[in-house]
Tab-separated table of C-alpha atoms in Angstrom:
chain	number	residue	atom	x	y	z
A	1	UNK	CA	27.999	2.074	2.124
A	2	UNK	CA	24.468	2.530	0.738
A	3	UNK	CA	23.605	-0.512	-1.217
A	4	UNK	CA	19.956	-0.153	-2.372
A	5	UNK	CA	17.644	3.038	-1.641
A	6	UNK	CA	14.126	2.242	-2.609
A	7	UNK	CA	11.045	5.353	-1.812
A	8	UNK	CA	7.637	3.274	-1.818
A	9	UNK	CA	4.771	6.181	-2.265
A	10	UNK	CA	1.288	4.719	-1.276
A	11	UNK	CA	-1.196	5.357	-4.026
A	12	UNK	CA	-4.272	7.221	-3.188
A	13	UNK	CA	-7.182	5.901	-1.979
A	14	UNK	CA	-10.203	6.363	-4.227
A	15	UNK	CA	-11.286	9.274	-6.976
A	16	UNK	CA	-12.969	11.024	-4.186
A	17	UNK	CA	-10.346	11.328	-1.569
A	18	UNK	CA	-7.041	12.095	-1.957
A	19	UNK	CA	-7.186	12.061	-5.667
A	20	UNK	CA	-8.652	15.672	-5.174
A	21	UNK	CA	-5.471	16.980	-3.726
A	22	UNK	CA	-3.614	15.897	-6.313
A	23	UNK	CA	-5.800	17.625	-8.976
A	24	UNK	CA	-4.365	20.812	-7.349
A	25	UNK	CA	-1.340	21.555	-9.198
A	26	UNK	CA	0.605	23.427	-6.473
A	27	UNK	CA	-0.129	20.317	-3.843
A	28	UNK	CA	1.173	17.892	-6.592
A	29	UNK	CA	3.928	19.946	-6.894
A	30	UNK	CA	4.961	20.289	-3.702
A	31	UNK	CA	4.913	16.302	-3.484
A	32	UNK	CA	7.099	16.087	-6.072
A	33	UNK	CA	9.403	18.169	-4.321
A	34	UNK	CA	8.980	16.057	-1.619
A	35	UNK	CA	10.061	12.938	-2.839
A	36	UNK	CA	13.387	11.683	-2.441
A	37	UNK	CA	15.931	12.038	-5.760
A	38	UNK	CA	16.033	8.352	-7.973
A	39	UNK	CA	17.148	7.430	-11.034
A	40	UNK	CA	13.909	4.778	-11.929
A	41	UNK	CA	10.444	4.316	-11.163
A	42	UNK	CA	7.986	1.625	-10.622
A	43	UNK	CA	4.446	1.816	-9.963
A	44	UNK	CA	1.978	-1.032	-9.524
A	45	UNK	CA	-0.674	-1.721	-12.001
A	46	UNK	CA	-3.974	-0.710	-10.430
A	47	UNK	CA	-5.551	2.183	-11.968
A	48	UNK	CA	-5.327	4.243	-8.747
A	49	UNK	CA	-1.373	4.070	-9.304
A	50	UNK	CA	-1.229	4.698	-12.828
A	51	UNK	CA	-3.497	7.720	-11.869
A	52	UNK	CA	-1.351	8.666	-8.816
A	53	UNK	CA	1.868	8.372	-11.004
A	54	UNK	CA	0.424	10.839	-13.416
A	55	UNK	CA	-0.599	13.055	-11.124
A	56	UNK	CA	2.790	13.507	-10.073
A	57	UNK	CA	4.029	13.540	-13.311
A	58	UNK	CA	6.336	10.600	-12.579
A	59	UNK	CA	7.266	8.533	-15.310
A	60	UNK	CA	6.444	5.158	-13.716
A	61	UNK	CA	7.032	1.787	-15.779
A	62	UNK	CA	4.493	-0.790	-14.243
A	63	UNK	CA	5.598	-3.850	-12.115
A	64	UNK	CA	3.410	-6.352	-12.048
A	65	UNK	CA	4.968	-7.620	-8.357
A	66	UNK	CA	3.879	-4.324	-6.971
A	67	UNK	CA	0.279	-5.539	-7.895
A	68	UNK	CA	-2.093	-5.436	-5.116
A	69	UNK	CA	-2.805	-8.416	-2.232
A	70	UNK	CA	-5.401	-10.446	-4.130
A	71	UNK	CA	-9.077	-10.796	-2.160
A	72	UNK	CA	-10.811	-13.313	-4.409
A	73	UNK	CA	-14.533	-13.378	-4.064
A	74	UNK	CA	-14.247	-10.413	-1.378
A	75	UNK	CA	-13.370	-8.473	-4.327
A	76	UNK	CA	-15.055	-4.822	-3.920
A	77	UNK	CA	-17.142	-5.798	-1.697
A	78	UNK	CA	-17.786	-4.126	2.027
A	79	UNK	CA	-16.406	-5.036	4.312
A	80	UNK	CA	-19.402	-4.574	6.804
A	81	UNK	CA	-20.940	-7.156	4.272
A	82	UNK	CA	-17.865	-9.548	4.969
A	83	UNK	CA	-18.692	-9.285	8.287
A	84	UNK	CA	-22.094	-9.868	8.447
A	85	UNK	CA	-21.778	-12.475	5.966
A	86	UNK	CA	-18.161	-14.487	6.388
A	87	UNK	CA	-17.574	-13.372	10.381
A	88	UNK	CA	-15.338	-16.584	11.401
A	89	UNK	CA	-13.314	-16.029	7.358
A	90	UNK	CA	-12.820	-12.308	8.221
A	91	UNK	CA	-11.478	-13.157	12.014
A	92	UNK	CA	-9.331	-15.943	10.799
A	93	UNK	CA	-8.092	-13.170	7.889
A	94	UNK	CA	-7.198	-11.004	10.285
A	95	UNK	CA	-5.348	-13.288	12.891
A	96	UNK	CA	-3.836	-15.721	10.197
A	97	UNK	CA	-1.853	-14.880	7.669
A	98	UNK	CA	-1.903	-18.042	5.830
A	99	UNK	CA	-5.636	-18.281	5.992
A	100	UNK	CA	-7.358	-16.687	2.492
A	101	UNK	CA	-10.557	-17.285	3.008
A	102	UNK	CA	-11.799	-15.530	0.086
A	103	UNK	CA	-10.067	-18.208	-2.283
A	104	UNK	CA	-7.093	-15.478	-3.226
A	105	UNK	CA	-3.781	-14.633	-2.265
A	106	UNK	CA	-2.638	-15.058	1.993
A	107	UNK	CA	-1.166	-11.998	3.835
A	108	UNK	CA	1.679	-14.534	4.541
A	109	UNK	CA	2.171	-15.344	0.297
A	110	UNK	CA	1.978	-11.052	-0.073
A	111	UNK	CA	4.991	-10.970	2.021
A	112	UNK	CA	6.806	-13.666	0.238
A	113	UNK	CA	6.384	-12.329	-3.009
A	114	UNK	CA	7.129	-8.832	-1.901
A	115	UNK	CA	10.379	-10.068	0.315
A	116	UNK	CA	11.695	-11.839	-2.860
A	117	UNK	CA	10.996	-8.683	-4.663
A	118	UNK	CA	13.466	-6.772	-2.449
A	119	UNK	CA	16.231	-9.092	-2.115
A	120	UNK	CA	16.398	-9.377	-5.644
A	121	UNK	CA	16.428	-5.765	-6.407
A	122	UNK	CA	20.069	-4.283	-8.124
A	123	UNK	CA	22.466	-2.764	-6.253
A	124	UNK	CA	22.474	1.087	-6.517
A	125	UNK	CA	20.327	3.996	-4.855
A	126	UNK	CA	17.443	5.974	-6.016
A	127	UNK	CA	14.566	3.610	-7.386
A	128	UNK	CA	10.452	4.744	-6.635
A	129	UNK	CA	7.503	2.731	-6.074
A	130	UNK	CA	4.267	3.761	-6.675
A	131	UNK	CA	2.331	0.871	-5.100
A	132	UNK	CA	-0.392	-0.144	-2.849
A	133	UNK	CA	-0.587	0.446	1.009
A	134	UNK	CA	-0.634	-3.760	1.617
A	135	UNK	CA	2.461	-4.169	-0.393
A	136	UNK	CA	4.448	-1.739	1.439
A	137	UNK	CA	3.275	-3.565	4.614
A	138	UNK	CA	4.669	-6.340	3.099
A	139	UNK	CA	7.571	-5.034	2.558
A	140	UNK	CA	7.488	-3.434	6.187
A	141	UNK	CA	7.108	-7.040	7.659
A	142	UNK	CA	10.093	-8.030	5.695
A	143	UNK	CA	12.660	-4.857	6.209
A	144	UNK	CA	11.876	-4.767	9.878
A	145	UNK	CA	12.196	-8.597	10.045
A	146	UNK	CA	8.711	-8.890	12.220
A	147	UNK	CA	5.951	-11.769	12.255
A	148	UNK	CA	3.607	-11.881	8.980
A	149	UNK	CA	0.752	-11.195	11.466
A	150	UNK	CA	2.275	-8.116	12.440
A	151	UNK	CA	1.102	-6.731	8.834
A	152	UNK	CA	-2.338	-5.431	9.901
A	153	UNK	CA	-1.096	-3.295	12.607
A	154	UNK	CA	1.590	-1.105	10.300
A	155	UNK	CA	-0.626	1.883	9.122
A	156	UNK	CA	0.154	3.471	5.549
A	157	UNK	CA	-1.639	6.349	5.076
A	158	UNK	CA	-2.536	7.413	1.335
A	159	UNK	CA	0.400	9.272	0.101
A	160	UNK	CA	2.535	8.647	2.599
A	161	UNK	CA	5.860	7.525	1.605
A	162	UNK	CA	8.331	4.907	2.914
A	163	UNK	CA	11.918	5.029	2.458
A	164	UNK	CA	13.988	1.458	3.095
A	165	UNK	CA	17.379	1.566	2.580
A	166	UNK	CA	20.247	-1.486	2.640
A	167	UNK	CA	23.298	-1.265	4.270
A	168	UNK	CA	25.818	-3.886	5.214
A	169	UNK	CA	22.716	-6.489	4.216
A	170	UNK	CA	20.673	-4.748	6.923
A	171	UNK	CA	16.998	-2.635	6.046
A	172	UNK	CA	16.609	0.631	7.962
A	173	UNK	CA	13.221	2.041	7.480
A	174	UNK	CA	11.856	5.775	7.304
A	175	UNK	CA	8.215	6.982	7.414
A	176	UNK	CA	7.053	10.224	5.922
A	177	UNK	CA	3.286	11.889	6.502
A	178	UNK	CA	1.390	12.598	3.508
A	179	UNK	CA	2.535	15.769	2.013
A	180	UNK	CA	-1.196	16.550	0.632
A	181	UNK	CA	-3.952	17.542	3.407
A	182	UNK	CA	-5.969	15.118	3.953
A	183	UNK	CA	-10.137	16.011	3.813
A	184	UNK	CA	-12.229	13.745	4.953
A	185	UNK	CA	-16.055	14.812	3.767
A	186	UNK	CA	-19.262	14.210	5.849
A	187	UNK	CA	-21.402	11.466	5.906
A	188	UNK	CA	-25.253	12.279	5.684
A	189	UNK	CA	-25.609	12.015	9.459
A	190	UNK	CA	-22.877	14.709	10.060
A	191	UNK	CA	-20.175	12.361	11.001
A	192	UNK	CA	-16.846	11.999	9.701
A	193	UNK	CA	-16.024	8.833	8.111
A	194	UNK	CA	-12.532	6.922	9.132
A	195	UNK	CA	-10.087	4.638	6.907
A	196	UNK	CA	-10.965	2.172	10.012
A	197	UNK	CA	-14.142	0.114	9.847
A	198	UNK	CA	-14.925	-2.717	11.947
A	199	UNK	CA	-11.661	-2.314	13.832
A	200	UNK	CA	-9.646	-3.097	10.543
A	201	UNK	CA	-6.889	-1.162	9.722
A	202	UNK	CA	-7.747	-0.868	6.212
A	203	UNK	CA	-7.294	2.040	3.553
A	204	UNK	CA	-10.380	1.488	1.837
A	205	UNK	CA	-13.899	0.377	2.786
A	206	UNK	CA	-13.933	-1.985	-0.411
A	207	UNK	CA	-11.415	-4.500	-1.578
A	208	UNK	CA	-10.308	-3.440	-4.499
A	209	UNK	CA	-7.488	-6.124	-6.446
A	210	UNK	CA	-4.918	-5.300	-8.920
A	211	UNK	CA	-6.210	-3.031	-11.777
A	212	UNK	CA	-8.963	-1.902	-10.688
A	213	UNK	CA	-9.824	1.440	-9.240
């Protein structure tokens, strides 16, 4: 028996990506389609989710667990600056999840407070999350009952969608592709830019908190 059904939609990027797609009613449309039924949704509190939400036409009451993993002083900036500037922070970041060496929240705390955030959800099917690619990570790490450091190497694509569902106390989880096409435009040098820089599997070149764009 199906005791909780929970469809976590990853928010889009930035204005200038995805956010496009959206704009174009048929593609938004055929999202919506796309999504699974439910009877309640969430979204987190960023403005790229309240935006994505609206795009979609989804009534979405904000959570503020959903909110995004917190990067203290790293907060919008590059992460080619990071690197340059913080190298032995940024490695220890990426191998250790209790390590936050920006002064905000650990990779290992994100999971905690998105684990407690699942096991205490109602019973009953059909709730969506419009939330940020790290938190459904998190909650990746915790429905698949791998290691906290395994968190940088699950990959949530901009509106891609993740569907967990309990039964008999046991997570099952189901990817699904981003309905939208994805454009990616050129750089001045002709190239095509990636969501990957540095070898971090990151959605966004900036680190961008809760509530901000």
């Amino acid at each position: 028996m199906v005791t909780v059904r929970l469809t976590m939609l990853c928010a889009t990027a930035t204005p200038g990506g995805p956010d496009r797609d959206l704009a174009n009613e048929s593609v938004a449309g055929a999202m919506r389609a796309a999504l699974p039924p439910y009877a309640r949704a969430l979204r987190a509190p960023s403005a790229r989710c309240a935006r994505t939400a609206g795009a979609l036409a989804v009534e979405a009451t904000p959570e503020e667990t959903l909110r995004d993993l917190d990067h203290g002083a790293w907060d919008g900036r590059p992460l080619r600056d990071i690197a340059a500037k913080d190298p032995h922070g940024l490695s220890a970041w990426l191998t250790d999840p209790e390590a936050a060496p920006h002064g905000g929240e650990s990779v290992a705390r994100l999971c905690d407070r998105t684990a407690a955030w699942l096991t205490a959800l109602p019973d009953g099917p059909g709730l969506l999350a419009i939330t940020e690619a790290a938190v459904i990570r998190a909650a990746l790490v915790h429905a698949l009952a791998v290691p906290a450091r395994a968190f940088w190497q699950l990959r949530v694509p901009p509106l891609s969608t993740v569907t967990l569902t309990m039964r008999d106390g046991h997570w099952t989880a189901r990817l699904t592709p981003p309905t939208a096409p994805r454009r990616m435009p050129p750089t001045a040098g002709g190239s095509v830019p990636g969501a990957v820089l540095l070898t971090l599997p990151a959605d966004r070149e900036r680190l961008c908190p809760a509530g901000r764009p």
